[in-house]
């Protein structure tokens, strides 16, 4: 992610050229696996044979690469260049690759291009280029632009020639809509300021309203936003997708495809209600064969953008669930199994869709725990078998855990003010067994549910009705 106005260069690195020199590359190779705890000794040794400024730059980059490995993997991070802000705010590879693959499915045409606004160090541009797009990044900071272009060229060497422009994104000329091949827009506004995280989307840089208008004018694109965005701020002609990776919610994306809306208008749905003067459609139906007399509707595209839809996508499986307008699940007494929905499902307000799949209900109308009488495999929630239900009381819980010889306790909570670490310390745990306790509410009353993970094996099943 890059800011509209990000002028905070990395320390000791006014530009990238020294590190790209043969001497710089030798230093970086030597520092690939260095121990930061020994940095002073390493720096002293290297400065005997290399310029002090170059050594400082190489050490700073080596530290950033080690931090970047968590997002990009050791192999890619070890070949990339970073700024402190860039490594912190960039999109992790798994999420960027998912988004690029989805955009590629929507725009599969050869020569399709993406304008990546606020490209930062190029985390998204790399995956867009690997997906075959001709990528042009835009950022304001010269060093960040230099790094982004180098990273894309290094990690996507076979991609169409990438480019990076150093300018304010709000002054960037946007692609004309409806072009062939299509051009898409990706915007990653800065969501951090001098005082930390920004929660007001209109305080993003650029503001969300500007990004929405830019994507609409382009006709096809996506906007990366914070996962906590209020649902009422999502425009009706955009789809909102929440993405988790390994169970942790990473981001939300607003998708827009004006082409899909135009295609829907050109091929209105509801063919059953259309006139059939020749009777061919009815005859075909009676004979059990497809009706070819009416014009075909728009082709179905996997992962197609549908305005007004909410979507939860879980990585690394790629399972995706979309909203179907279901009513809230009923509140019921605890069953034998409790399901904890994935964070992306909860953020997308798709708990009802998962509850229907599990034939379950809610413990409380305000709590996103699903209860059911049978174990069903699902990728959208983690299943637990409940062995005990108690009204809230730490003495009762302590006695039960002592009786069960529980030495390892996992504490989960929704609707409870008790801190897990404090509870664990008060339980004085001893024993060879493990358990999970849920501190929550059942029909409005504080309660404790004790159990353990259930043995169910989910399979990938994308629900995108």
Tab-separated table of C-alpha atoms in Angstrom:
chain	number	residue	atom	x	y	z
A	1	UNK	CA	0.000	0.000	0.000
A	2	UNK	CA	1.261	3.449	-0.792
A	3	UNK	CA	0.094	6.823	0.374
A	4	UNK	CA	-1.085	9.617	-1.851
A	5	UNK	CA	1.528	11.734	-0.103
A	6	UNK	CA	4.083	9.429	1.470
A	7	UNK	CA	7.398	11.214	1.792
A	8	UNK	CA	8.986	9.098	4.531
A	9	UNK	CA	12.028	7.447	2.895
A	10	UNK	CA	13.772	4.485	4.411
A	11	UNK	CA	16.750	5.360	6.618
A	12	UNK	CA	20.185	5.287	4.964
A	13	UNK	CA	18.611	4.665	1.554
A	14	UNK	CA	18.065	7.855	-0.478
A	15	UNK	CA	17.833	5.725	-3.610
A	16	UNK	CA	18.144	2.087	-4.602
A	17	UNK	CA	21.081	2.183	-7.030
A	18	UNK	CA	23.859	1.462	-4.471
A	19	UNK	CA	22.149	-1.751	-3.362
A	20	UNK	CA	21.633	-2.822	-6.985
A	21	UNK	CA	25.353	-2.494	-7.712
A	22	UNK	CA	27.537	-5.602	-7.651
A	23	UNK	CA	28.996	-4.521	-4.311
A	24	UNK	CA	25.519	-3.960	-2.873
A	25	UNK	CA	24.334	-7.342	-4.110
A	26	UNK	CA	27.352	-9.028	-2.537
A	27	UNK	CA	26.561	-7.410	0.799
A	28	UNK	CA	22.905	-8.410	0.659
A	29	UNK	CA	23.813	-11.998	-0.189
A	30	UNK	CA	26.174	-12.126	2.778
A	31	UNK	CA	23.487	-10.737	5.078
A	32	UNK	CA	20.727	-13.089	3.943
A	33	UNK	CA	20.761	-15.184	7.126
A	34	UNK	CA	22.486	-12.834	9.531
A	35	UNK	CA	21.483	-12.652	13.203
A	36	UNK	CA	20.160	-9.171	14.119
A	37	UNK	CA	21.428	-9.721	17.658
A	38	UNK	CA	24.967	-9.602	16.268
A	39	UNK	CA	24.387	-6.558	14.066
A	40	UNK	CA	27.016	-4.356	15.742
A	41	UNK	CA	29.764	-6.945	15.252
A	42	UNK	CA	28.610	-7.663	11.689
A	43	UNK	CA	28.500	-3.956	10.818
A	44	UNK	CA	31.964	-3.358	12.267
A	45	UNK	CA	33.425	-6.192	10.214
A	46	UNK	CA	31.738	-5.171	6.956
A	47	UNK	CA	32.756	-1.527	7.276
A	48	UNK	CA	36.385	-2.560	7.028
A	49	UNK	CA	35.861	-3.423	3.349
A	50	UNK	CA	32.759	-1.437	2.296
A	51	UNK	CA	31.495	2.149	2.584
A	52	UNK	CA	29.735	2.760	5.885
A	53	UNK	CA	26.625	4.185	4.210
A	54	UNK	CA	26.278	1.157	1.951
A	55	UNK	CA	26.703	-1.213	4.905
A	56	UNK	CA	23.994	0.645	6.838
A	57	UNK	CA	21.637	0.465	3.853
A	58	UNK	CA	22.304	-3.248	3.368
A	59	UNK	CA	21.742	-4.003	7.055
A	60	UNK	CA	18.485	-2.025	7.047
A	61	UNK	CA	17.310	-3.901	3.956
A	62	UNK	CA	18.307	-7.266	5.436
A	63	UNK	CA	16.202	-6.525	8.524
A	64	UNK	CA	13.237	-5.542	6.372
A	65	UNK	CA	13.571	-8.700	4.281
A	66	UNK	CA	13.448	-10.835	7.398
A	67	UNK	CA	10.262	-9.044	8.457
A	68	UNK	CA	8.836	-9.362	4.957
A	69	UNK	CA	9.218	-13.147	4.962
A	70	UNK	CA	6.043	-13.481	7.053
A	71	UNK	CA	3.999	-11.881	4.258
A	72	UNK	CA	5.879	-12.815	1.110
A	73	UNK	CA	7.683	-16.028	2.041
A	74	UNK	CA	11.433	-16.254	2.547
A	75	UNK	CA	12.178	-16.912	-1.140
A	76	UNK	CA	10.388	-13.849	-2.510
A	77	UNK	CA	11.185	-11.555	0.416
A	78	UNK	CA	14.860	-12.413	0.058
A	79	UNK	CA	14.820	-10.893	-3.449
A	80	UNK	CA	12.594	-7.906	-2.737
A	81	UNK	CA	13.309	-4.385	-1.523
A	82	UNK	CA	11.305	-2.675	1.180
A	83	UNK	CA	10.712	0.495	3.119
A	84	UNK	CA	9.670	0.272	6.790
A	85	UNK	CA	6.202	1.567	5.939
A	86	UNK	CA	5.979	-0.669	2.878
A	87	UNK	CA	6.739	-3.934	4.629
A	88	UNK	CA	4.217	-3.060	7.327
A	89	UNK	CA	1.336	-2.027	5.071
A	90	UNK	CA	1.769	-4.186	1.967
A	91	UNK	CA	-0.649	-6.976	1.079
A	92	UNK	CA	0.540	-10.496	1.863
A	93	UNK	CA	1.145	-12.743	-1.125
A	94	UNK	CA	-1.749	-15.161	-0.502
A	95	UNK	CA	-4.329	-12.358	-0.446
A	96	UNK	CA	-2.834	-10.447	-3.380
A	97	UNK	CA	-2.675	-13.651	-5.442
A	98	UNK	CA	-6.332	-14.424	-4.692
A	99	UNK	CA	-7.406	-10.957	-5.718
A	100	UNK	CA	-5.309	-11.032	-8.911
A	101	UNK	CA	-6.687	-14.461	-9.856
A	102	UNK	CA	-10.250	-13.303	-9.316
A	103	UNK	CA	-9.691	-10.194	-11.418
A	104	UNK	CA	-8.128	-12.385	-14.102
A	105	UNK	CA	-11.244	-14.551	-14.123
A	106	UNK	CA	-13.383	-11.459	-14.573
A	107	UNK	CA	-11.109	-9.982	-17.266
A	108	UNK	CA	-9.406	-12.920	-19.055
A	109	UNK	CA	-8.738	-11.060	-22.311
A	110	UNK	CA	-5.166	-10.948	-23.598
A	111	UNK	CA	-3.622	-7.546	-23.094
A	112	UNK	CA	-5.851	-6.624	-20.159
A	113	UNK	CA	-4.227	-3.936	-18.030
A	114	UNK	CA	-4.469	-2.737	-14.432
A	115	UNK	CA	-3.708	0.699	-13.069
A	116	UNK	CA	-2.531	0.160	-9.464
A	117	UNK	CA	-3.045	3.402	-7.521
A	118	UNK	CA	-1.077	3.775	-4.271
A	119	UNK	CA	1.023	0.800	-5.337
A	120	UNK	CA	3.517	1.079	-2.476
A	121	UNK	CA	6.382	-1.387	-2.758
A	122	UNK	CA	4.452	-3.423	-5.335
A	123	UNK	CA	2.958	-6.285	-3.327
A	124	UNK	CA	-0.262	-6.274	-5.354
A	125	UNK	CA	1.441	-5.255	-8.600
A	126	UNK	CA	3.662	-8.355	-8.399
A	127	UNK	CA	0.693	-10.740	-8.281
A	128	UNK	CA	-1.235	-8.791	-10.927
A	129	UNK	CA	1.783	-9.055	-13.202
A	130	UNK	CA	2.181	-12.765	-12.441
A	131	UNK	CA	-1.480	-13.182	-13.424
A	132	UNK	CA	-0.651	-11.769	-16.854
A	133	UNK	CA	-1.843	-8.189	-16.522
A	134	UNK	CA	0.049	-5.235	-17.924
A	135	UNK	CA	0.483	-3.303	-14.673
A	136	UNK	CA	1.132	0.389	-14.161
A	137	UNK	CA	1.714	1.448	-10.565
A	138	UNK	CA	1.314	4.960	-9.213
A	139	UNK	CA	2.772	6.350	-6.004
A	140	UNK	CA	4.102	9.712	-4.899
A	141	UNK	CA	7.332	8.802	-3.126
A	142	UNK	CA	10.251	8.424	-5.600
A	143	UNK	CA	12.037	5.736	-3.576
A	144	UNK	CA	8.827	3.722	-3.186
A	145	UNK	CA	8.249	3.911	-6.951
A	146	UNK	CA	11.802	2.745	-7.646
A	147	UNK	CA	11.368	-0.183	-5.274
A	148	UNK	CA	7.978	-1.154	-6.719
A	149	UNK	CA	9.291	-1.307	-10.270
A	150	UNK	CA	12.339	-3.301	-9.206
A	151	UNK	CA	10.227	-5.775	-7.236
A	152	UNK	CA	7.794	-6.389	-10.100
A	153	UNK	CA	10.582	-6.835	-12.639
A	154	UNK	CA	12.411	-9.224	-10.294
A	155	UNK	CA	9.491	-11.434	-9.259
A	156	UNK	CA	7.424	-11.321	-12.458
A	157	UNK	CA	10.109	-11.333	-15.177
A	158	UNK	CA	7.844	-12.852	-17.838
A	159	UNK	CA	4.954	-10.444	-17.317
A	160	UNK	CA	4.038	-7.668	-19.770
A	161	UNK	CA	6.365	-4.695	-19.296
A	162	UNK	CA	5.443	-3.047	-15.977
A	163	UNK	CA	5.613	0.685	-15.385
A	164	UNK	CA	5.476	2.935	-12.341
A	165	UNK	CA	4.568	6.612	-12.318
A	166	UNK	CA	5.682	8.934	-9.554
A	167	UNK	CA	2.744	11.305	-9.028
A	168	UNK	CA	-0.300	12.078	-6.891
A	169	UNK	CA	-2.897	9.417	-7.699
A	170	UNK	CA	-5.638	12.058	-7.817
A	171	UNK	CA	-3.878	13.645	-10.754
A	172	UNK	CA	-3.588	10.369	-12.655
A	173	UNK	CA	-5.456	10.048	-15.939
A	174	UNK	CA	-7.896	7.173	-15.608
A	175	UNK	CA	-8.531	4.566	-18.338
A	176	UNK	CA	-11.568	5.033	-20.551
A	177	UNK	CA	-14.381	2.572	-19.724
A	178	UNK	CA	-15.439	-0.101	-22.178
A	179	UNK	CA	-12.077	-0.449	-23.878
A	180	UNK	CA	-10.818	-3.604	-25.585
A	181	UNK	CA	-8.831	-5.174	-24.032
A	182	UNK	CA	-10.280	-3.985	-20.734
A	183	UNK	CA	-8.500	-1.763	-18.256
A	184	UNK	CA	-9.142	-2.187	-14.537
A	185	UNK	CA	-8.376	0.043	-11.586
A	186	UNK	CA	-7.049	-1.097	-8.219
A	187	UNK	CA	-6.903	1.430	-5.372
A	188	UNK	CA	-5.237	0.825	-2.010
A	189	UNK	CA	-5.793	4.009	0.013
A	190	UNK	CA	-3.575	4.766	2.987
A	191	UNK	CA	-5.396	3.899	6.196
A	192	UNK	CA	-2.759	5.079	8.642
A	193	UNK	CA	-1.764	8.604	9.552
A	194	UNK	CA	0.596	10.294	11.966
A	195	UNK	CA	-1.549	9.153	14.902
A	196	UNK	CA	-2.009	5.579	13.789
A	197	UNK	CA	-4.878	3.744	12.156
A	198	UNK	CA	-7.597	5.752	10.402
A	199	UNK	CA	-11.162	4.553	10.931
A	200	UNK	CA	-13.077	7.159	8.928
A	201	UNK	CA	-13.019	6.073	5.243
A	202	UNK	CA	-13.293	9.700	4.176
A	203	UNK	CA	-10.022	10.341	5.994
A	204	UNK	CA	-8.239	7.703	3.885
A	205	UNK	CA	-5.675	9.006	1.439
A	206	UNK	CA	-7.286	9.258	-1.083
A	207	UNK	CA	-10.781	9.296	0.481
A	208	UNK	CA	-13.053	6.322	-0.146
A	209	UNK	CA	-15.554	8.489	-2.046
A	210	UNK	CA	-12.808	9.499	-4.486
A	211	UNK	CA	-11.770	5.863	-4.983
A	212	UNK	CA	-15.374	4.747	-5.538
A	213	UNK	CA	-15.906	7.451	-8.151
A	214	UNK	CA	-12.617	6.576	-9.876
A	215	UNK	CA	-13.525	2.882	-10.144
A	216	UNK	CA	-16.995	3.729	-11.431
A	217	UNK	CA	-15.537	5.982	-14.105
A	218	UNK	CA	-13.111	3.243	-15.159
A	219	UNK	CA	-15.899	0.657	-15.203
A	220	UNK	CA	-13.974	-2.236	-13.647
A	221	UNK	CA	-11.904	-2.419	-10.499
A	222	UNK	CA	-11.449	-2.973	-6.789
A	223	UNK	CA	-10.710	-0.946	-3.676
A	224	UNK	CA	-8.865	-2.355	-0.682
A	225	UNK	CA	-10.421	-1.192	2.597
A	226	UNK	CA	-10.296	-1.957	6.307
A	227	UNK	CA	-12.375	-5.030	7.269
A	228	UNK	CA	-14.217	-3.020	9.905
A	229	UNK	CA	-15.976	-0.802	7.362
A	230	UNK	CA	-19.667	-0.298	8.244
A	231	UNK	CA	-21.873	-2.137	5.768
A	232	UNK	CA	-23.976	0.947	5.148
A	233	UNK	CA	-20.935	2.645	3.597
A	234	UNK	CA	-20.666	0.011	0.844
A	235	UNK	CA	-22.196	1.439	-2.366
A	236	UNK	CA	-25.123	-0.531	-3.807
A	237	UNK	CA	-23.340	-1.102	-7.130
A	238	UNK	CA	-20.272	-2.625	-5.437
A	239	UNK	CA	-19.712	-6.091	-4.022
A	240	UNK	CA	-17.984	-6.293	-0.633
A	241	UNK	CA	-15.610	-9.211	-0.046
A	242	UNK	CA	-14.010	-10.011	3.295
A	243	UNK	CA	-10.882	-12.185	3.128
A	244	UNK	CA	-9.309	-14.277	5.869
A	245	UNK	CA	-6.038	-16.175	5.705
A	246	UNK	CA	-5.447	-19.026	8.117
A	247	UNK	CA	-8.475	-17.917	10.131
A	248	UNK	CA	-7.367	-14.289	10.550
A	249	UNK	CA	-9.329	-11.565	8.745
A	250	UNK	CA	-6.840	-9.636	6.622
A	251	UNK	CA	-8.829	-7.141	4.597
A	252	UNK	CA	-11.982	-6.237	2.759
A	253	UNK	CA	-12.299	-5.378	-0.918
A	254	UNK	CA	-14.977	-3.436	-2.769
A	255	UNK	CA	-15.462	-4.806	-6.292
A	256	UNK	CA	-17.225	-3.106	-9.191
A	257	UNK	CA	-17.894	-4.308	-12.723
A	258	UNK	CA	-19.963	-1.880	-14.742
A	259	UNK	CA	-19.683	-4.237	-17.713
A	260	UNK	CA	-21.681	-6.883	-15.840
A	261	UNK	CA	-24.445	-4.391	-15.133
A	262	UNK	CA	-24.579	-3.354	-18.789
A	263	UNK	CA	-24.671	-7.022	-19.864
A	264	UNK	CA	-27.534	-7.708	-17.462
A	265	UNK	CA	-29.475	-4.830	-18.977
A	266	UNK	CA	-28.787	-6.134	-22.480
A	267	UNK	CA	-29.898	-9.658	-21.464
A	268	UNK	CA	-32.625	-9.234	-18.828
A	269	UNK	CA	-33.298	-12.220	-16.617
A	270	UNK	CA	-36.642	-13.900	-16.181
A	271	UNK	CA	-36.936	-15.763	-19.496
A	272	UNK	CA	-39.904	-17.729	-18.169
A	273	UNK	CA	-41.903	-14.532	-18.148
A	274	UNK	CA	-41.003	-13.653	-21.758
A	275	UNK	CA	-43.443	-14.260	-24.597
A	276	UNK	CA	-43.134	-17.519	-26.526
A	277	UNK	CA	-45.222	-16.889	-29.631
A	278	UNK	CA	-43.803	-19.853	-31.553
A	279	UNK	CA	-44.256	-22.307	-28.707
A	280	UNK	CA	-40.697	-23.581	-29.230
A	281	UNK	CA	-39.650	-22.992	-25.606
A	282	UNK	CA	-42.620	-24.937	-24.230
A	283	UNK	CA	-42.038	-27.773	-26.707
A	284	UNK	CA	-38.365	-27.974	-25.790
A	285	UNK	CA	-39.234	-28.108	-22.106
A	286	UNK	CA	-41.769	-30.892	-22.697
A	287	UNK	CA	-39.173	-32.927	-24.624
A	288	UNK	CA	-36.510	-32.427	-21.961
A	289	UNK	CA	-34.067	-30.582	-24.202
A	290	UNK	CA	-32.605	-27.063	-23.937
A	291	UNK	CA	-34.415	-24.159	-25.567
A	292	UNK	CA	-32.214	-22.560	-28.217
A	293	UNK	CA	-34.848	-20.288	-29.667
A	294	UNK	CA	-34.283	-17.378	-27.269
A	295	UNK	CA	-31.162	-15.235	-27.233
A	296	UNK	CA	-28.585	-16.377	-24.739
A	297	UNK	CA	-28.024	-14.338	-21.609
A	298	UNK	CA	-24.624	-13.069	-20.530
A	299	UNK	CA	-22.089	-15.844	-19.906
A	300	UNK	CA	-21.590	-16.843	-16.297
A	301	UNK	CA	-18.128	-15.930	-15.021
A	302	UNK	CA	-16.645	-17.685	-11.968
A	303	UNK	CA	-16.322	-15.120	-9.204
A	304	UNK	CA	-18.327	-12.566	-11.173
A	305	UNK	CA	-19.024	-9.300	-9.397
A	306	UNK	CA	-22.632	-8.766	-8.325
A	307	UNK	CA	-23.424	-5.353	-6.897
A	308	UNK	CA	-25.029	-5.372	-3.471
A	309	UNK	CA	-23.607	-8.808	-2.630
A	310	UNK	CA	-21.541	-9.656	0.451
A	311	UNK	CA	-18.878	-12.338	0.135
A	312	UNK	CA	-16.554	-14.138	2.552
A	313	UNK	CA	-13.452	-15.827	1.141
A	314	UNK	CA	-11.280	-18.123	3.236
A	315	UNK	CA	-7.655	-18.715	2.334
A	316	UNK	CA	-5.742	-20.883	1.742
A	317	UNK	CA	-8.682	-23.112	0.697
A	318	UNK	CA	-10.269	-20.445	-1.499
A	319	UNK	CA	-13.745	-21.382	-0.231
A	320	UNK	CA	-16.157	-18.533	-0.828
A	321	UNK	CA	-19.625	-17.860	0.541
A	322	UNK	CA	-22.043	-15.200	-0.699
A	323	UNK	CA	-25.093	-13.550	0.821
A	324	UNK	CA	-28.535	-14.937	-0.008
A	325	UNK	CA	-30.717	-12.573	1.972
A	326	UNK	CA	-31.567	-15.073	4.719
A	327	UNK	CA	-33.317	-13.984	7.913
A	328	UNK	CA	-31.477	-14.122	11.222
A	329	UNK	CA	-31.149	-17.682	12.578
A	330	UNK	CA	-33.433	-18.650	15.465
A	331	UNK	CA	-32.145	-18.553	19.039
A	332	UNK	CA	-32.184	-21.997	20.652
A	333	UNK	CA	-30.817	-23.945	23.572
A	334	UNK	CA	-27.271	-25.277	23.244
A	335	UNK	CA	-26.985	-28.487	21.288
A	336	UNK	CA	-24.217	-31.034	21.344
A	337	UNK	CA	-22.041	-29.001	18.960
A	338	UNK	CA	-20.933	-25.387	18.858
A	339	UNK	CA	-19.601	-23.772	15.683
A	340	UNK	CA	-17.349	-20.714	15.684
A	341	UNK	CA	-17.692	-18.994	12.277
A	342	UNK	CA	-14.593	-17.749	10.495
A	343	UNK	CA	-13.918	-14.047	11.038
A	344	UNK	CA	-14.565	-13.251	7.376
A	345	UNK	CA	-18.003	-14.868	7.655
A	346	UNK	CA	-18.819	-12.761	10.715
A	347	UNK	CA	-17.544	-9.528	9.138
A	348	UNK	CA	-19.586	-10.217	6.000
A	349	UNK	CA	-22.732	-10.854	8.088
A	350	UNK	CA	-23.076	-14.364	6.660
A	351	UNK	CA	-23.640	-16.248	9.903
A	352	UNK	CA	-27.205	-17.039	8.773
A	353	UNK	CA	-25.906	-18.752	5.629
A	354	UNK	CA	-23.584	-20.955	7.693
A	355	UNK	CA	-26.284	-21.679	10.280
A	356	UNK	CA	-28.622	-22.874	7.522
A	357	UNK	CA	-25.896	-25.143	6.152
A	358	UNK	CA	-25.388	-26.626	9.620
A	359	UNK	CA	-29.103	-26.822	10.478
A	360	UNK	CA	-28.299	-24.776	13.554
A	361	UNK	CA	-29.343	-21.721	15.511
A	362	UNK	CA	-27.772	-19.041	17.684
A	363	UNK	CA	-26.997	-19.232	21.390
A	364	UNK	CA	-27.974	-15.579	21.669
A	365	UNK	CA	-29.345	-13.135	19.118
A	366	UNK	CA	-26.301	-10.868	19.541
A	367	UNK	CA	-23.588	-13.566	19.599
A	368	UNK	CA	-22.033	-15.172	16.495
A	369	UNK	CA	-21.862	-18.692	17.924
A	370	UNK	CA	-23.909	-21.350	16.140
A	371	UNK	CA	-25.238	-24.387	17.989
A	372	UNK	CA	-26.522	-27.621	16.460
A	373	UNK	CA	-27.345	-31.197	17.403
A	374	UNK	CA	-25.087	-32.902	14.879
A	375	UNK	CA	-21.567	-32.507	13.545
A	376	UNK	CA	-21.369	-31.329	9.968
A	377	UNK	CA	-18.201	-30.566	8.061
A	378	UNK	CA	-17.821	-26.972	6.940
A	379	UNK	CA	-14.948	-24.749	5.959
A	380	UNK	CA	-16.775	-21.681	7.206
A	381	UNK	CA	-16.738	-22.512	10.922
A	382	UNK	CA	-14.755	-24.536	13.457
A	383	UNK	CA	-16.734	-27.246	15.231
A	384	UNK	CA	-16.537	-28.068	18.941
A	385	UNK	CA	-18.256	-30.833	20.854
A	386	UNK	CA	-19.775	-29.451	24.042
A	387	UNK	CA	-19.635	-31.639	27.138
A	388	UNK	CA	-20.828	-29.230	29.837
A	389	UNK	CA	-22.992	-26.120	30.144
A	390	UNK	CA	-22.736	-24.045	33.323
A	391	UNK	CA	-24.059	-20.683	34.459
A	392	UNK	CA	-21.172	-18.247	34.731
A	393	UNK	CA	-19.096	-18.797	37.888
A	394	UNK	CA	-15.339	-19.148	38.208
A	395	UNK	CA	-15.511	-21.410	41.272
A	396	UNK	CA	-17.710	-23.890	39.416
A	397	UNK	CA	-15.399	-23.809	36.411
A	398	UNK	CA	-12.309	-24.313	38.556
A	399	UNK	CA	-13.865	-27.316	40.291
A	400	UNK	CA	-14.888	-28.901	36.976
A	401	UNK	CA	-11.444	-28.434	35.435
A	402	UNK	CA	-9.778	-29.912	38.525
A	403	UNK	CA	-12.119	-32.906	38.366
A	404	UNK	CA	-11.340	-33.422	34.634
A	405	UNK	CA	-7.565	-32.978	35.241
A	406	UNK	CA	-7.318	-30.209	32.665
A	407	UNK	CA	-3.821	-28.760	32.366
A	408	UNK	CA	-4.253	-26.913	29.058
A	409	UNK	CA	-7.232	-24.584	28.691
A	410	UNK	CA	-8.203	-22.653	25.570
A	411	UNK	CA	-10.423	-19.696	26.422
A	412	UNK	CA	-12.771	-18.225	23.826
A	413	UNK	CA	-15.210	-15.456	24.514
A	414	UNK	CA	-18.014	-13.474	22.943
A	415	UNK	CA	-20.182	-11.213	25.055
A	416	UNK	CA	-18.012	-11.589	28.167
A	417	UNK	CA	-15.759	-9.036	29.876
A	418	UNK	CA	-13.461	-11.676	31.412
A	419	UNK	CA	-9.900	-11.624	30.084
A	420	UNK	CA	-8.644	-15.081	28.994
A	421	UNK	CA	-5.196	-14.740	30.575
A	422	UNK	CA	-6.679	-13.653	33.893
A	423	UNK	CA	-9.088	-16.581	33.869
A	424	UNK	CA	-6.345	-19.101	33.095
A	425	UNK	CA	-4.174	-17.811	35.931
A	426	UNK	CA	-7.039	-18.135	38.416
A	427	UNK	CA	-7.855	-21.710	37.414
A	428	UNK	CA	-4.537	-23.152	38.733
A	429	UNK	CA	-4.516	-25.718	35.936
A	430	UNK	CA	-2.908	-29.111	36.501
A	431	UNK	CA	-3.286	-32.368	34.639
A	432	UNK	CA	-2.692	-34.172	31.322
A	433	UNK	CA	-5.938	-33.191	29.586
A	434	UNK	CA	-6.990	-30.228	27.440
A	435	UNK	CA	-10.304	-28.410	27.135
A	436	UNK	CA	-11.901	-25.360	25.564
A	437	UNK	CA	-14.206	-23.032	27.482
A	438	UNK	CA	-16.547	-20.557	25.812
A	439	UNK	CA	-17.466	-17.530	27.902
A	440	UNK	CA	-20.626	-16.236	26.288
A	441	UNK	CA	-24.337	-15.671	26.723
A	442	UNK	CA	-27.146	-18.156	26.248
A	443	UNK	CA	-30.466	-16.429	25.578
A	444	UNK	CA	-29.131	-13.315	27.286
A	445	UNK	CA	-27.712	-15.009	30.410
A	446	UNK	CA	-23.935	-15.291	31.074
A	447	UNK	CA	-22.858	-18.887	30.587
A	448	UNK	CA	-19.856	-21.182	30.233
A	449	UNK	CA	-19.722	-23.989	27.683
A	450	UNK	CA	-16.910	-26.527	28.011
A	451	UNK	CA	-15.837	-28.879	25.251
A	452	UNK	CA	-13.168	-29.778	22.735
A	453	UNK	CA	-12.623	-29.559	18.957
A	454	UNK	CA	-14.881	-31.963	17.082
A	455	UNK	CA	-13.434	-34.435	14.604
A	456	UNK	CA	-15.040	-33.377	11.318
A	457	UNK	CA	-13.345	-33.179	7.932
A	458	UNK	CA	-14.455	-30.269	5.764
A	459	UNK	CA	-14.140	-30.257	1.987
A	460	UNK	CA	-13.924	-27.233	-0.296
A	461	UNK	CA	-17.382	-26.230	-1.462
A	462	UNK	CA	-17.845	-22.746	-2.856
A	463	UNK	CA	-21.299	-21.323	-2.253
A	464	UNK	CA	-21.855	-18.450	-4.643
A	465	UNK	CA	-25.559	-18.594	-5.408
